[in-house]
CSV table of C-alpha atoms in Angstrom, one decimal:
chain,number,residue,atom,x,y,z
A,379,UNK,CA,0.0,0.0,0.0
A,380,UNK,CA,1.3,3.3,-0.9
A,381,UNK,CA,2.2,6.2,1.8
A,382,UNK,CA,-0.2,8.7,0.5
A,383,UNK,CA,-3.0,5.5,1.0
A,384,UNK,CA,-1.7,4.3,4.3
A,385,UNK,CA,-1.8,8.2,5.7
A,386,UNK,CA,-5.7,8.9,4.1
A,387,UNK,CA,-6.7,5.5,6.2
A,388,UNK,CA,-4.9,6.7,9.3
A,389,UNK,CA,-6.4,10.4,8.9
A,390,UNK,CA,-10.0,8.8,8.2
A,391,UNK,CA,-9.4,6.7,11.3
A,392,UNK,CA,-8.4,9.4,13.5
A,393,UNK,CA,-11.2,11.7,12.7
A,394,UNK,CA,-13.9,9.0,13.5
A,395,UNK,CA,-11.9,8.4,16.8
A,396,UNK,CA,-11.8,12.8,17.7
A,397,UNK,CA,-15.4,12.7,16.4
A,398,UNK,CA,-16.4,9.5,18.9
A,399,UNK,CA,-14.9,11.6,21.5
A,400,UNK,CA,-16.5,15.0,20.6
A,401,UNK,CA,-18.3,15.1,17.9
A,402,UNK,CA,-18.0,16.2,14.6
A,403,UNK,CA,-18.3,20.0,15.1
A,404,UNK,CA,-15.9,19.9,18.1
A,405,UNK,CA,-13.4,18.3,15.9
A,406,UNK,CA,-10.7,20.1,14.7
A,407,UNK,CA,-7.5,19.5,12.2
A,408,UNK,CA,-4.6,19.4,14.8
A,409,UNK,CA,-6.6,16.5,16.9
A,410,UNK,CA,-7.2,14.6,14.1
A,411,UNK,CA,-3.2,14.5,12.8
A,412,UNK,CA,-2.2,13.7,16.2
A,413,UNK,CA,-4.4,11.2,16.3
A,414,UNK,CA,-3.5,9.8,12.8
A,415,UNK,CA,0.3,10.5,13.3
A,416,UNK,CA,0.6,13.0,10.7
A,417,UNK,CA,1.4,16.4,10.0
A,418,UNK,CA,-1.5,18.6,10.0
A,419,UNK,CA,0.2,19.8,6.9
A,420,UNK,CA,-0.3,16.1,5.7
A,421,UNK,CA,-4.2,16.7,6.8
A,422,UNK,CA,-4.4,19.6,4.5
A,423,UNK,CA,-2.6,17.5,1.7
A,424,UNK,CA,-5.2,15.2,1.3
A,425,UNK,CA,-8.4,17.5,2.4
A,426,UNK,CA,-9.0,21.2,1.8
A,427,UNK,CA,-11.0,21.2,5.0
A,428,UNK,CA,-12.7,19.3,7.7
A,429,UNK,CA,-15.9,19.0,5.9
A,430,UNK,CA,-14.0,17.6,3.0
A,431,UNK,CA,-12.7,15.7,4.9
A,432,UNK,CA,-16.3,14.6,6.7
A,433,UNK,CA,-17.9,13.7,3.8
A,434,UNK,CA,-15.0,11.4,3.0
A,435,UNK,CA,-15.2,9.6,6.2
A,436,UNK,CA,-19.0,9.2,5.6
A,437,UNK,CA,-18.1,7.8,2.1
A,438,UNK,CA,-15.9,5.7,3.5
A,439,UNK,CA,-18.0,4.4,6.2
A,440,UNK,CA,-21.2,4.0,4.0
A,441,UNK,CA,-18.8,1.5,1.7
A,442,UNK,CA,-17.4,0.0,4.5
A,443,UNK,CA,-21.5,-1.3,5.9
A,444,UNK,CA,-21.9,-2.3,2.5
A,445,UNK,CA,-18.7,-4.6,1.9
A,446,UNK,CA,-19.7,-5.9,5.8
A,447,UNK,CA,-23.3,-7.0,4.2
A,448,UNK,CA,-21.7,-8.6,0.6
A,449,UNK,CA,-19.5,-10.4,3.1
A,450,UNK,CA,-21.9,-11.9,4.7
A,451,UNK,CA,-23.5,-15.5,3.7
A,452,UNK,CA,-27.0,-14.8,4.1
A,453,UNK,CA,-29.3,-11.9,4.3
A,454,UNK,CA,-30.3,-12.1,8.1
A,455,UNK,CA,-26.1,-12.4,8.9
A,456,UNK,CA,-26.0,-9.4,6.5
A,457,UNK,CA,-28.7,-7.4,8.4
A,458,UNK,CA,-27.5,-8.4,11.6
A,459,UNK,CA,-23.6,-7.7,10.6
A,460,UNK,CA,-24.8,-3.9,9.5
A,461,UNK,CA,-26.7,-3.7,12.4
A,462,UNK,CA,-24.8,-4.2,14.8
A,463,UNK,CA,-21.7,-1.9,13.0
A,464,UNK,CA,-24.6,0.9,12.9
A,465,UNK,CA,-25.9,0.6,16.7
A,466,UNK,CA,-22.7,0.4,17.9
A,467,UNK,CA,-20.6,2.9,16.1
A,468,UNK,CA,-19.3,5.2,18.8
A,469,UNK,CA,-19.0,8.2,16.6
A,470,UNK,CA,-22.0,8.0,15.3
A,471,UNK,CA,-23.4,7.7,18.9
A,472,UNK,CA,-21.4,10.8,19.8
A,473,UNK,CA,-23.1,12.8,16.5
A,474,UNK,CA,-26.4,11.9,17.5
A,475,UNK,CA,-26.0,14.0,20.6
A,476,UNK,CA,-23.8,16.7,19.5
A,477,UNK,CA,-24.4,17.3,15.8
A,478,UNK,CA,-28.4,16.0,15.6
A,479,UNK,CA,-29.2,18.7,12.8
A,480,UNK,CA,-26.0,16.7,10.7
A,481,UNK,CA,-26.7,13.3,11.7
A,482,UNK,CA,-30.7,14.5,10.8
A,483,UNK,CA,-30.0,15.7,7.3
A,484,UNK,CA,-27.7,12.6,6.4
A,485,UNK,CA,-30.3,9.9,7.6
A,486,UNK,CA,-33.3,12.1,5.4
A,487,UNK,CA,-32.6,10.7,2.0
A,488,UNK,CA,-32.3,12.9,-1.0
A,489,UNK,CA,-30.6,13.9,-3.7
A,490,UNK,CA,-26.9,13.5,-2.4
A,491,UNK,CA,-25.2,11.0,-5.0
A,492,UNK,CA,-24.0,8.8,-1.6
A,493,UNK,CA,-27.7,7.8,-1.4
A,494,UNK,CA,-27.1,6.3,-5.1
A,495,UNK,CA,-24.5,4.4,-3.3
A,496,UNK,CA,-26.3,3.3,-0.8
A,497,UNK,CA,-29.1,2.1,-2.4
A,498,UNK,CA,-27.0,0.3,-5.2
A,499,UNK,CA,-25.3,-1.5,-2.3
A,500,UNK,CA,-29.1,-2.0,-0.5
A,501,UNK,CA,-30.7,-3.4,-3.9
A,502,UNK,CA,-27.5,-5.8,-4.4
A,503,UNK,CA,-27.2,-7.1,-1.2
A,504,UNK,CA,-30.8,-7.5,-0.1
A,505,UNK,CA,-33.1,-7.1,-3.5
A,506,UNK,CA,-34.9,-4.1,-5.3
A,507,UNK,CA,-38.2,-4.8,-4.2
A,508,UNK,CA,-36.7,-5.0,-0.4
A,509,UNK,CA,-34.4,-1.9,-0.5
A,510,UNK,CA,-36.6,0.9,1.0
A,511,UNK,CA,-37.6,-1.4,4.0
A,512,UNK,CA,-34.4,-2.4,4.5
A,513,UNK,CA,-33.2,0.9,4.7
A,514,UNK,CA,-35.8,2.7,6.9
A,515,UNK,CA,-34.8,0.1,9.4
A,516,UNK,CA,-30.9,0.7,9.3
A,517,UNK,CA,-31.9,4.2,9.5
A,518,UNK,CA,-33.7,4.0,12.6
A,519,UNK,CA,-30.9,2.6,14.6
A,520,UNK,CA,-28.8,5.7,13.9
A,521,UNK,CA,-31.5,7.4,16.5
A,522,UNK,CA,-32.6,4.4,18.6
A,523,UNK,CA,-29.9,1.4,18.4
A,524,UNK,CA,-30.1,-1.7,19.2
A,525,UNK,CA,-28.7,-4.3,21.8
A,526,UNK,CA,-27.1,-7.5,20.3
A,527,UNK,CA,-30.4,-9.4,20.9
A,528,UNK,CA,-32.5,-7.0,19.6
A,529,UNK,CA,-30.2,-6.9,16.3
A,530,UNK,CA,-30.2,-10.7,16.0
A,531,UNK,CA,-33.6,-11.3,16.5
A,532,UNK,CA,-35.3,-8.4,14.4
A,533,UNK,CA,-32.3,-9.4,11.8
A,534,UNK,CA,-34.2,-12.7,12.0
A,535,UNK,CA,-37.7,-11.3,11.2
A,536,UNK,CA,-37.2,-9.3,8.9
A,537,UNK,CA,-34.8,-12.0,7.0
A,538,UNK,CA,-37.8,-13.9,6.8
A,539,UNK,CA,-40.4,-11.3,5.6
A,540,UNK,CA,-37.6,-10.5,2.6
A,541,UNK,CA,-38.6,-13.7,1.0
């Protein structure tokens, strides 16, 4: 893997771990180099700004949930795989309570071409004609999430109401 690759990851990865800690409006440049080990200078290199830099992190994490459910060797594992990376995502926890008016425009679908993404990834994993109710219910953990029971077993029901 090249440097410039290796140092993008490592930046990525250090702003979800500043943003778990504070949220994405508290988080600033410097944090998120020392996090990642870089130079803020580095930072700059590969974003023009920290919502650049946000939205690439987003990207990255929407891709990530949807490599977790193609990895997965049934529907209900892949609903109960993305589930449990949603309820459990300790940024995303954070943003719910520091940035709601973010987290409320991201989880309103529109126009953004990331929700062409998403619902590519939705319709190959889990169907076309399943997509929107998959979705709404990955959405709703953002807000409310679930327990590793709760995950497994509505995983389980709605697996079955898919076929």
């Amino acid at each position: 893997m090249a440097t410039q690759q290796r140092s993008r990851i490592a930046i990525l990865a250090g702003a979800k771990k500043v943003i778990a800690e504070v949220g994405a409006y508290e988080s600033n440049m410097l944090d998120i180099a020392a996090r990642a080990q870089v130079s803020r200078a580095t930072v700059y290199n590969h974003f023009a700004d920290k919502e650049e830099m946000i939205a690439t992190l987003l990207e990255s994490e929407v891709v990530r949930l949807i490599d977790l459910g193609k990895a997965a060797a049934t529907p209900q594992a892949a609903l109960f795989a993305i589930s449990r990376a949603i309820s459990t995502d300790q940024a995303l926890a954070k943003m719910v309570v520091t940035d709601s008016a973010d987290v409320l425009k991201f989880v309103t679908v529109g126009d953004h071409p990331l929700w062409k993404v998403i619902g590519a990834g939705i319709t190959e994993i889990f169907g076309a004609r399943n997509g929107s109710l998959v979705l709404r219910w990955f959405l709703g953990q953002v807000a409310s999430p679930l327990t590793e029971s709760e995950s497994r077993s509505q995983a389980e029901q709605l697996s079955k109401a898919l076929v």
